[in-house]
Coordinates of C-alpha atoms in Angstrom, one line a residue:
M44 CA 4.1 40.6 9.2
N45 CA 7.0 41.9 11.4
F46 CA 5.8 39.7 14.2
N47 CA 5.9 36.7 11.8
S48 CA 9.5 37.6 10.7
N49 CA 10.5 37.9 14.3
L50 CA 9.2 34.4 15.2
I51 CA 11.0 32.8 12.2
A52 CA 14.2 34.6 13.1
R53 CA 14.0 33.2 16.6
I54 CA 13.3 29.6 15.3
A55 CA 16.3 29.9 13.1
G56 CA 18.4 31.2 16.0
D57 CA 17.3 28.3 18.2
E58 CA 15.8 30.5 20.9
R59 CA 13.5 27.8 22.0
F60 CA 11.7 29.3 25.0
Q61 CA 11.2 32.6 23.2
V62 CA 9.6 30.7 20.3
I63 CA 7.1 29.0 22.6
Y64 CA 6.3 32.3 24.3
E65 CA 5.7 33.9 20.9
L66 CA 3.4 31.0 19.9
N67 CA 1.4 31.4 23.2
R68 CA 0.9 35.1 22.2
I69 CA -0.5 33.9 18.9
Q70 CA -3.0 31.8 20.8
E71 CA -4.1 34.7 23.0
E72 CA -4.1 37.5 20.4
H73 CA -6.1 35.6 17.8
N74 CA -8.7 34.2 20.2
I75 CA -8.5 30.6 19.1
V76 CA -7.8 28.7 22.2
T77 CA -10.3 26.2 23.7
E78 CA -11.5 28.6 26.4
N79 CA -12.7 31.1 23.8
K80 CA -14.8 28.8 21.7
A81 CA -17.9 30.5 22.6
S82 CA -16.8 33.9 21.3
S83 CA -15.4 32.3 18.2
K84 CA -18.8 30.8 17.5
R85 CA -20.5 34.2 17.8
N86 CA -18.0 35.6 15.3
D87 CA -18.6 32.7 13.0
Q88 CA -22.3 33.3 13.0
G89 CA -21.7 36.9 12.1
N90 CA -19.3 38.3 9.5
D91 CA -15.9 36.9 8.5
T92 CA -13.9 39.0 11.0
L93 CA -11.4 36.2 12.0
S94 CA -10.4 35.0 8.5
G95 CA -7.5 37.4 8.4
E96 CA -6.2 36.1 11.7
F97 CA -6.3 32.6 10.3
V98 CA -4.4 33.6 7.2
F99 CA -1.8 35.2 9.5
T100 CA -1.5 32.2 11.7
S101 CA -1.3 29.8 8.6
V102 CA 1.6 32.0 7.3
V103 CA 3.4 31.5 10.6
Y104 CA 2.9 27.7 10.3
V105 CA 4.2 27.4 6.7
D106 CA 7.1 29.7 7.3
A107 CA 8.0 27.6 10.4
M108 CA 8.1 24.6 8.1
R109 CA 10.2 26.4 5.5
S110 CA 12.6 27.5 8.2
M111 CA 12.9 24.0 9.5
T112 CA 13.9 22.5 6.3
R113 CA 16.3 25.2 5.2
N114 CA 17.7 26.8 8.3
Y115 CA 17.1 24.6 11.3
G116 CA 20.0 22.1 10.9
N117 CA 20.3 19.7 13.8
N118 CA 17.1 20.8 15.6
L119 CA 14.5 19.1 13.3
L120 CA 12.7 17.5 16.1
F121 CA 12.1 20.8 18.0
A122 CA 11.0 22.5 14.7
K123 CA 8.5 19.8 14.2
Q124 CA 7.2 20.3 17.7
V125 CA 6.7 24.0 16.8
Q126 CA 4.7 23.1 13.7
L127 CA 2.5 20.7 15.5
K128 CA 1.9 23.2 18.3
I129 CA 0.6 25.7 15.8
F130 CA -1.4 23.0 14.1
D131 CA -3.0 21.8 17.3
T132 CA -3.8 25.4 18.2
L133 CA -5.7 26.0 15.1
Y134 CA -7.7 22.8 15.5
E135 CA -8.7 23.5 19.2
N136 CA -11.7 25.4 17.8
V137 CA -13.7 23.3 15.3
N138 CA -15.8 26.4 14.3
M139 CA -12.6 28.0 12.8
S140 CA -11.6 25.0 10.8
Q141 CA -13.1 26.0 7.4
R142 CA -11.5 29.4 7.4
F143 CA -8.2 27.7 8.3
L144 CA -8.6 25.3 5.4
N145 CA -9.3 28.1 2.9
S146 CA -6.3 30.3 4.0
F147 CA -3.8 27.4 4.2
F148 CA -4.7 26.0 0.9
F149 CA -4.2 29.2 -0.9
Y150 CA -1.1 30.3 1.0
L151 CA 0.6 27.0 0.0
G152 CA -0.1 27.5 -3.6
K153 CA 1.3 31.1 -3.5
H154 CA 4.7 30.3 -2.2
D155 CA 7.8 28.9 -3.9
F156 CA 8.9 25.5 -2.3
E157 CA 12.1 23.8 -3.2
E158 CA 13.7 20.7 -1.8
D159 CA 17.5 20.4 -1.5
Q160 CA 17.7 17.8 -4.2
G161 CA 15.8 20.0 -6.6
E162 CA 13.0 17.5 -7.0
L163 CA 10.2 19.9 -6.1
K164 CA 9.9 23.5 -7.2
F165 CA 6.8 25.5 -7.3
T166 CA 6.7 29.1 -8.5
L167 CA 4.1 31.9 -8.5
E168 CA 3.4 31.2 -12.2
Q169 CA 2.3 27.6 -11.5
R170 CA -1.4 27.1 -11.0
W171 CA -2.5 26.8 -7.4
G172 CA -4.1 23.4 -7.6
N173 CA -1.1 21.6 -9.0
A174 CA 1.2 23.3 -6.5
F175 CA -0.9 22.1 -3.6
I176 CA -1.2 18.6 -4.8
E177 CA 2.5 18.3 -5.4
I178 CA 3.3 19.7 -2.0
V179 CA 2.4 16.2 -0.6
N180 CA 5.8 15.1 -1.7
F181 CA 7.5 17.7 0.4
R182 CA 9.1 15.2 2.8
K183 CA 9.3 17.3 5.9
L184 CA 5.6 18.2 6.0
P185 CA 4.3 16.3 9.1
L186 CA 2.2 13.2 8.4
E187 CA 0.0 14.0 11.3
F188 CA -1.1 17.2 9.6
K189 CA -1.9 15.5 6.3
F190 CA -4.2 12.8 7.8
R191 CA -5.9 15.0 10.3
L192 CA -6.6 17.6 7.8
A193 CA -8.3 15.0 5.6
E194 CA -10.3 13.6 8.5
H195 CA -11.5 17.1 9.3
A196 CA -12.5 17.8 5.7
K197 CA -15.0 14.9 5.9
D198 CA -17.4 17.2 7.8
S199 CA -17.4 19.9 5.0
S200 CA -17.0 17.7 1.9
L201 CA -20.6 18.5 0.7
E202 CA -20.4 22.3 1.4
R203 CA -16.8 22.7 0.0
P204 CA -16.1 19.7 -2.2
F205 CA -13.0 21.3 -3.9
E206 CA -11.2 21.8 -0.6
A207 CA -12.2 18.3 0.5
L208 CA -11.0 17.0 -2.9
I209 CA -7.5 18.5 -2.3
A210 CA -7.3 17.3 1.4
F211 CA -8.4 13.8 0.6
T212 CA -6.0 13.6 -2.3
M213 CA -3.2 14.9 -0.2
A214 CA -3.9 12.1 2.4
A215 CA -4.2 9.4 -0.3
L216 CA -0.9 10.3 -1.9
T217 CA 0.7 10.5 1.5
A218 CA -0.6 6.9 2.3
K219 CA 0.7 5.9 -1.1
D220 CA 4.2 7.1 -0.2
L221 CA 3.9 5.0 3.0
W222 CA 2.5 2.0 1.2
D223 CA -0.4 2.3 3.6
I224 CA -2.9 0.4 1.4
P225 CA -6.0 0.7 3.6
N226 CA -5.7 4.4 3.9
I227 CA -4.8 4.8 0.1
V228 CA -8.2 3.2 -0.7
K229 CA -10.0 5.1 2.0
Y230 CA -8.9 8.6 1.1
S231 CA -8.7 8.0 -2.7
S232 CA -12.4 6.8 -2.5
L233 CA -13.4 10.0 -0.6
A234 CA -11.5 12.2 -3.1
I235 CA -13.2 10.5 -6.0
Q236 CA -16.7 11.2 -4.4
S237 CA -15.7 14.9 -4.0
A238 CA -14.5 15.1 -7.6
K239 CA -17.7 13.6 -8.9
T240 CA -19.7 16.1 -6.7
I241 CA -17.9 18.9 -8.4
L242 CA -18.2 17.6 -12.0
V243 CA -22.0 17.1 -11.8
N244 CA -22.7 20.6 -10.4
E245 CA -21.9 23.4 -12.8
D246 CA -23.0 26.0 -10.3
E247 CA -20.3 24.7 -8.0
I248 CA -17.6 25.1 -10.6
D249 CA -18.8 28.7 -11.4
E250 CA -19.0 29.7 -7.8
L251 CA -15.6 28.1 -7.3
Y252 CA -14.0 30.1 -10.2
E253 CA -15.4 33.4 -8.9
W254 CA -14.2 32.7 -5.4
L255 CA -10.6 31.8 -6.6
N256 CA -10.5 35.0 -8.6
K257 CA -11.8 37.1 -5.8
I258 CA -9.0 36.2 -3.5
G259 CA -6.5 36.4 -6.3
R260 CA -5.4 32.7 -6.1
S261 CA -6.9 31.2 -9.2
G262 CA -4.3 30.2 -11.8
F263 CA -7.2 28.8 -13.8
A264 CA -8.2 30.3 -17.2
G265 CA -11.8 29.7 -16.7
E266 CA -14.6 27.3 -15.6
E267 CA -13.6 24.8 -18.3
D268 CA -10.0 24.9 -17.0
I269 CA -11.2 24.0 -13.5
Q270 CA -13.3 21.2 -15.0
R271 CA -10.4 19.7 -17.0
Y272 CA -8.2 19.9 -13.9
V273 CA -10.8 18.1 -11.7
K274 CA -11.3 15.4 -14.5
H275 CA -7.6 14.9 -14.6
L276 CA -7.4 14.6 -10.9
L277 CA -10.3 12.2 -10.9
S278 CA -8.6 9.9 -13.4
E279 CA -5.3 9.8 -11.3
L280 CA -7.4 9.0 -8.2
L281 CA -9.2 6.2 -10.0
I282 CA -5.9 4.8 -11.0
I283 CA -4.5 5.0 -7.5
E284 CA -7.6 3.4 -6.0
S285 CA -7.6 0.6 -8.5
Q286 CA -4.0 -0.2 -8.0
N287 CA -4.4 -0.6 -4.3
L288 CA -7.8 -2.4 -4.4
L289 CA -5.9 -4.9 -6.6
D290 CA -3.2 -5.2 -3.9
L291 CA -5.7 -5.4 -1.1
S292 CA -8.1 -8.2 -2.4
P293 CA -7.4 -8.9 -6.1
K294 CA -9.9 -11.6 -6.7
E295 CA -12.8 -9.8 -5.0
N296 CA -12.0 -6.4 -6.6
S297 CA -10.9 -7.2 -10.1
L298 CA -14.4 -7.0 -11.8
G299 CA -15.2 -3.7 -10.2
I300 CA -11.8 -2.3 -11.3
V301 CA -12.3 -3.3 -14.9
K302 CA -15.8 -1.7 -14.9
K303 CA -14.4 1.5 -13.4
L304 CA -11.5 1.7 -15.9
D305 CA -13.8 1.0 -18.8
T306 CA -16.0 3.8 -17.8
L307 CA -13.0 6.1 -17.4
E308 CA -11.8 5.1 -20.9
E309 CA -15.3 6.1 -22.3
S310 CA -15.4 9.4 -20.6
M311 CA -11.8 10.4 -21.5
G312 CA -11.6 8.8 -24.9
G313 CA -8.6 6.7 -23.8
L314 CA -6.6 5.4 -20.8
P315 CA -3.2 6.3 -19.5
P316 CA -0.6 3.4 -19.8
K317 CA -0.6 2.9 -16.1
A318 CA -4.4 2.3 -16.1
K319 CA -4.0 -0.1 -19.0
V320 CA -1.5 -2.2 -17.0
I321 CA -3.8 -2.3 -14.0
R322 CA -6.7 -3.4 -16.2
A323 CA -4.5 -6.1 -17.8
L324 CA -3.6 -7.4 -14.2
A325 CA -7.2 -7.4 -13.2
Y326 CA -8.1 -9.6 -16.2
V327 CA -5.5 -12.2 -15.0
Y328 CA -7.4 -12.5 -11.7
L329 CA -10.7 -12.8 -13.7
G330 CA -9.1 -15.8 -15.5
K331 CA -9.1 -14.0 -18.9
L332 CA -5.4 -14.6 -19.6
N333 CA -5.6 -14.1 -23.4
T334 CA -7.4 -10.7 -22.9
S335 CA -4.7 -9.7 -20.4
R336 CA -1.9 -10.7 -22.7
K337 CA -3.4 -8.9 -25.6
L338 CA -3.8 -5.7 -23.6
S339 CA -0.2 -6.0 -22.3
R340 CA 1.1 -6.5 -25.9
E341 CA -0.6 -3.4 -27.1
I342 CA 1.3 -1.4 -24.5
Y343 CA 4.8 -2.7 -24.9
E344 CA 4.5 -2.8 -28.8
D345 CA 3.2 0.8 -29.0
E346 CA 6.2 2.9 -30.2
F347 CA 4.8 6.1 -28.5
T348 CA 4.6 4.5 -25.0
S349 CA 7.4 5.3 -22.6
K350 CA 9.8 2.4 -21.9
L351 CA 8.9 2.8 -18.2
Y352 CA 5.3 1.6 -19.0
K353 CA 6.5 -0.9 -21.6
S354 CA 8.4 -2.6 -18.8
E355 CA 5.4 -2.6 -16.6
A356 CA 3.3 -4.1 -19.4
C357 CA 6.0 -6.8 -19.6
Y358 CA 5.3 -7.5 -15.9
S359 CA 1.5 -7.9 -16.5
A360 CA 2.2 -10.3 -19.4
C361 CA 4.7 -12.3 -17.3
F362 CA 2.1 -12.5 -14.6
A363 CA -0.5 -13.8 -17.0
G364 CA 2.0 -16.5 -18.2
Y365 CA 2.6 -17.5 -14.6
N366 CA -1.1 -18.2 -14.2
D367 CA -1.3 -20.3 -17.4
T368 CA -1.2 -24.1 -17.3
K369 CA 0.9 -24.6 -20.4
E370 CA 4.7 -25.0 -20.3
E371 CA 5.2 -22.9 -23.5
A372 CA 3.4 -20.0 -21.7
W373 CA 5.8 -20.2 -18.8
K374 CA 8.8 -20.1 -21.0
E375 CA 7.4 -17.2 -22.9
A376 CA 6.7 -15.4 -19.6
I377 CA 10.4 -15.8 -18.6
E378 CA 11.5 -14.3 -21.9
I379 CA 9.0 -11.4 -21.5
S380 CA 10.2 -10.7 -17.9
Q381 CA 13.8 -10.5 -19.3
R382 CA 12.6 -8.2 -22.0
G383 CA 11.0 -6.0 -19.4
A384 CA 14.2 -5.8 -17.3
D385 CA 16.3 -5.0 -20.4
T386 CA 13.8 -2.3 -21.5
M387 CA 14.0 -0.8 -18.0
L388 CA 17.8 -0.7 -18.1
E389 CA 17.5 1.2 -21.4
F390 CA 15.1 3.7 -19.9
M391 CA 17.5 4.2 -16.9
K392 CA 20.4 5.0 -19.3
E393 CA 18.4 7.1 -21.8
E394 CA 16.3 9.1 -19.3
K395 CA 19.0 10.3 -16.8
K396 CA 17.1 13.5 -16.3
L397 CA 13.9 11.7 -15.4
M398 CA 15.8 9.4 -13.1
K399 CA 16.6 12.3 -10.8
S400 CA 12.9 12.4 -9.7
R401 CA 12.4 10.3 -6.6
K402 CA 9.0 9.2 -7.9
I403 CA 10.4 7.8 -11.1
R404 CA 13.2 6.0 -9.2
Q405 CA 10.6 4.4 -6.9
Q406 CA 8.5 3.4 -9.9
V407 CA 11.5 1.8 -11.6
K408 CA 12.4 -0.2 -8.5
E409 CA 8.9 -1.3 -8.0
I410 CA 8.5 -2.6 -11.5
M411 CA 11.9 -4.4 -11.4
G412 CA 11.0 -6.0 -8.1
N413 CA 7.7 -7.2 -9.6
L414 CA 9.4 -8.6 -12.7
F415 CA 11.9 -10.6 -10.7
M416 CA 9.4 -11.8 -8.1
T417 CA 7.1 -13.1 -10.9
K418 CA 10.0 -14.7 -12.8
G419 CA 11.1 -16.4 -9.5
M420 CA 7.6 -17.8 -9.0
I421 CA 7.6 -19.3 -12.5
Y422 CA 11.0 -20.9 -11.8
Q423 CA 9.8 -22.2 -8.4
F424 CA 6.2 -23.4 -9.0
K425 CA 6.2 -24.2 -12.7
I426 CA 9.7 -25.1 -14.0
R427 CA 11.2 -26.2 -10.7
N428 CA 14.6 -24.5 -11.3
L429 CA 15.2 -23.6 -7.6
K430 CA 18.6 -22.0 -8.2
E431 CA 17.4 -19.5 -10.6
C432 CA 14.4 -18.9 -8.4
R433 CA 16.5 -18.0 -5.4
E434 CA 18.5 -15.4 -7.4
C435 CA 15.2 -13.8 -8.6
Y436 CA 13.7 -13.6 -5.1
D437 CA 17.0 -12.1 -3.8
D438 CA 16.9 -9.5 -6.5
A439 CA 13.2 -8.8 -6.0
L440 CA 13.8 -8.3 -2.2
T441 CA 16.6 -5.9 -2.9
Y442 CA 14.4 -3.7 -5.1
K443 CA 11.4 -3.9 -2.7
T444 CA 13.6 -3.0 0.4
K445 CA 15.1 0.1 -1.5
I446 CA 11.6 1.6 -1.9
N447 CA 10.3 0.4 1.4
D448 CA 7.4 -1.5 -0.3
V449 CA 6.2 -3.3 2.9
L450 CA 3.7 -5.4 1.1
G451 CA 6.2 -6.5 -1.6
M452 CA 8.9 -7.1 1.1
A453 CA 6.4 -9.2 3.0
K454 CA 5.4 -11.4 0.0
T455 CA 9.0 -11.9 -1.1
N456 CA 10.1 -13.0 2.4
G457 CA 7.1 -15.4 2.4
L458 CA 8.3 -16.8 -1.0
L459 CA 11.9 -17.2 0.2
G460 CA 10.7 -19.0 3.3
L461 CA 8.6 -21.4 1.2
L462 CA 11.5 -21.9 -1.2
L463 CA 13.9 -23.0 1.6
Y464 CA 11.3 -25.2 3.3
S465 CA 10.7 -26.9 -0.1
I466 CA 14.5 -27.5 -0.7
A467 CA 14.9 -29.0 2.7
S468 CA 11.8 -31.3 2.4
D469 CA 12.9 -32.5 -1.1
L470 CA 16.5 -33.2 0.2
K471 CA 15.1 -35.1 3.2
K472 CA 13.1 -37.4 0.9
R473 CA 16.2 -38.2 -1.1
N474 CA 18.1 -38.8 2.1
S475 CA 15.9 -41.7 3.3
G476 CA 13.7 -39.4 5.3
E477 CA 16.5 -37.9 7.4
H478 CA 17.5 -34.3 7.7
T479 CA 21.2 -33.2 7.3
Y480 CA 23.1 -30.3 8.7
S481 CA 22.4 -28.5 5.5
T482 CA 18.6 -29.1 5.5
N483 CA 18.4 -28.1 9.1
N484 CA 20.1 -24.8 8.3
D485 CA 17.7 -24.2 5.4
L486 CA 14.8 -24.8 7.7
K487 CA 16.1 -22.4 10.3
K488 CA 16.7 -19.7 7.6
A489 CA 13.2 -20.4 6.3
K490 CA 11.8 -19.6 9.8
E491 CA 13.7 -16.3 9.8
Y492 CA 12.1 -15.4 6.5
Y493 CA 8.6 -16.4 7.8
D494 CA 9.2 -14.4 11.0
E495 CA 10.0 -11.3 8.9
Y496 CA 6.9 -12.1 6.7
Y497 CA 4.7 -12.0 9.8
K498 CA 6.3 -8.8 11.1
L499 CA 5.9 -7.0 7.8
A500 CA 2.3 -8.2 7.3
S501 CA 1.4 -7.1 10.8
K502 CA 2.6 -3.5 10.0
I503 CA 0.0 -3.2 7.1
E504 CA -2.6 -5.6 8.4
N505 CA -2.1 -7.9 5.4
S506 CA -4.5 -10.8 6.0
E507 CA -2.8 -13.2 3.7
G508 CA 0.5 -12.8 5.4
L509 CA -0.9 -12.9 8.9
I510 CA -2.6 -16.3 8.0
E511 CA 0.2 -17.8 5.9
A512 CA 3.3 -16.8 7.8
P513 CA 2.3 -18.8 11.0
K514 CA 1.4 -21.7 8.8
G515 CA 4.8 -21.7 7.2
L516 CA 6.5 -21.5 10.5
G517 CA 4.4 -24.5 11.7
N518 CA 5.6 -26.5 8.7
C519 CA 9.2 -25.7 9.5
N520 CA 8.8 -26.7 13.1
V521 CA 7.2 -30.0 12.1
E522 CA 10.2 -30.8 9.9
L523 CA 12.5 -29.9 12.8
G524 CA 10.5 -32.1 15.3
D525 CA 9.3 -29.3 17.4
F526 CA 5.7 -30.3 17.4
D527 CA 4.5 -28.2 20.4
E528 CA 5.7 -25.0 18.6
A529 CA 4.2 -26.2 15.4
I530 CA 0.8 -26.6 17.1
R531 CA 1.0 -23.1 18.5
C532 CA 1.9 -21.6 15.0
Y533 CA -1.1 -23.5 13.4
E534 CA -3.5 -22.3 16.1
R535 CA -2.3 -18.8 15.5
S536 CA -3.0 -19.2 11.7
A537 CA -6.4 -20.7 12.5
Q538 CA -7.3 -17.7 14.7
R539 CA -6.2 -15.2 12.1
S540 CA -8.3 -17.1 9.6
I541 CA -11.3 -16.7 11.8
E542 CA -10.6 -12.9 12.3
Y543 CA -10.3 -12.3 8.5
K544 CA -13.1 -14.8 7.6
S545 CA -10.9 -17.0 5.5
L546 CA -12.6 -20.4 5.4
L547 CA -9.9 -21.9 3.3
G548 CA -7.3 -20.6 5.7
R549 CA -9.2 -22.2 8.7
V550 CA -9.4 -25.6 7.0
E551 CA -5.8 -25.6 6.0
A552 CA -4.7 -24.8 9.6
Y553 CA -7.1 -27.4 11.1
C554 CA -5.8 -30.1 8.7
Q555 CA -2.2 -29.3 9.7
L556 CA -3.0 -29.3 13.4
I557 CA -4.7 -32.8 13.0
K558 CA -1.6 -34.1 11.1
T559 CA 0.7 -32.7 13.8
F560 CA -1.2 -34.4 16.7
I561 CA -1.0 -37.7 14.8
L562 CA 2.8 -37.3 14.2
K563 CA 3.3 -36.4 17.9
G564 CA 1.3 -39.6 18.8
I565 CA -1.4 -37.7 20.7
D566 CA -4.5 -38.3 18.5
D567 CA -6.5 -38.9 21.6
D568 CA -6.1 -35.2 22.6
E569 CA -9.5 -33.5 22.8
R570 CA -8.3 -30.8 20.4
Y571 CA -7.8 -33.5 17.7
K572 CA -11.4 -34.5 17.7
K573 CA -12.5 -30.8 17.9
Y574 CA -10.5 -29.8 14.8
L575 CA -11.5 -33.0 12.9
D576 CA -15.2 -32.3 13.6
Q577 CA -14.6 -28.7 12.4
V578 CA -13.2 -29.8 9.1
I579 CA -16.0 -32.3 8.5
R580 CA -18.7 -29.7 9.4
I581 CA -17.2 -27.0 7.1
C582 CA -16.9 -29.4 4.2
Q583 CA -20.6 -30.5 4.7
D584 CA -21.6 -26.8 4.7
N585 CA -19.7 -26.1 1.5
P586 CA -20.0 -29.1 -0.7
Q587 CA -19.3 -27.0 -3.8
N588 CA -16.0 -25.7 -2.6
E589 CA -13.5 -27.8 -4.4
Q590 CA -10.4 -26.6 -2.6
I591 CA -11.8 -27.3 0.8
N592 CA -13.0 -30.8 -0.1
E593 CA -9.6 -31.5 -1.6
L594 CA -8.0 -30.7 1.7
R595 CA -10.4 -33.0 3.5
K596 CA -9.6 -35.8 1.1
G597 CA -5.9 -35.3 1.6
L598 CA -6.3 -35.3 5.4
M599 CA -8.3 -38.6 5.3
D600 CA -5.7 -40.1 3.0
F601 CA -3.0 -39.0 5.5
I602 CA -4.9 -40.5 8.5
D603 CA -5.4 -43.8 6.7
A604 CA -1.7 -43.9 5.7
Q605 CA -0.6 -43.3 9.3
K606 CA -3.0 -46.0 10.6
A607 CA -1.7 -48.5 8.0
K608 CA 1.9 -47.5 9.0
N609 CA 1.3 -48.0 12.7
E610 CA -0.4 -51.4 12.0
R611 CA 2.7 -52.6 10.1
I612 CA 4.9 -51.4 13.0
E613 CA 2.8 -53.4 15.4
E614 CA 2.9 -56.6 13.2
N615 CA 6.7 -56.4 13.0
K616 CA 6.8 -56.2 16.8
F617 CA 4.6 -59.2 17.1
T618 CA 6.6 -61.2 14.5
K619 CA 9.9 -60.4 16.3

């Protein structure tokens, strides 16, 4: 290990060229560069002669990481390059990957890691599994490493499901930290499959326990302890997957989420509060509002539940109220949202120690953002109190921005754009159909919000935002009299609707295009006829789709009204 210490000393001392030289020596001495794949393969078919070399090289990698975070100061970029060089070296030979996985997993669990803020501390006494899972939150560990490790684990997930479980979980939690919803769902699903493979195979658990003890890295009291750990991990992964499936496509995924969580409740004899909140939200999308409210009430009225989850249950109850049709339900939802915010403030005052955790702080801000967003939606779409609505959306955006919740930021920007567009349109009607300086400014500001909505949605490939944001921009441009730009926006929305197979989005965009051609006075444009034919054909193919047929009816009423208006104008000209 003297060579390792020498390398770390040189990293800390910023001797860059010497470090690269030493790394090249590691490549040569341990025979893991691309040119030596053949000899590595021969070793792999024989005994385990290279496993010690991989342990050694893994040690160098981890110590380089620790050195970077504690000693490297202003040269973080170079330290990261050092890490990635070692990582790439290890992965240049696929045959050695499994030995690398084994050695790296256990080395991480053996060491004491501590972040400057004191949020993460792992000691030798802590079990290996928990130590490794929590290392995901170590902010300086390169993201490239986490995702590439998980991708590589796919090939060995059946042979070594426990390592695959850890690698997939690490990638899922990393994606969660980045609000990368598609990757959260992808890796949590893979991790769940690995966990289930372990739990249904007792021989696998026995072998795993013997193997862990043999290398002196167990930390588990016995086979049952491993089984409990995997079950706990499985429940956490199901919760993560369910939450993000709900964010990704709530209507399509809600029934499956309820079934999964019901099964989990049966196997565990209960559900964690977070899972109960997710299930309550899923019931809202299934249209079972009373069931959702009942589940939410059980959480926030339970004296043993943390105030953190009581507040989140208030959000799910508020969301159920928003989706109701009765005015008393909306007013009750506003009261519940206020109750949730007050409960959260109490939690923040009482649990100052917990609030030191970055995870908890993020969770608090996420819940507060959701409460304010839903409350704002009730004020805007149900009660029509636009002043209160604006304040709620501004607060929601503040919270969502603080935790870099890209999806939440996107949705809130979209809601703010719609709010300002609605205010400008309403004021125009009261002002004899004319815009004022104030309404023009509102429309320009609305366009800024919609632009931001589109940019944020593009970052995470959010189909709803990519369809709705251009449509919102088109509406603002129509009000401002810029019909050409409006047409471009609607066509972009229509194209996105085709890409994401949103029939409703297509019809909405086509209807807006047809109306814009009429307002511009070019209803003889060939595109006008093409889009009108498309709307008629889609409606004929989907006679049971009420939303689409309502759009067609609204379009035909608009066309008839414009014809009547033009006829009156012509009559007045003739009379004069």
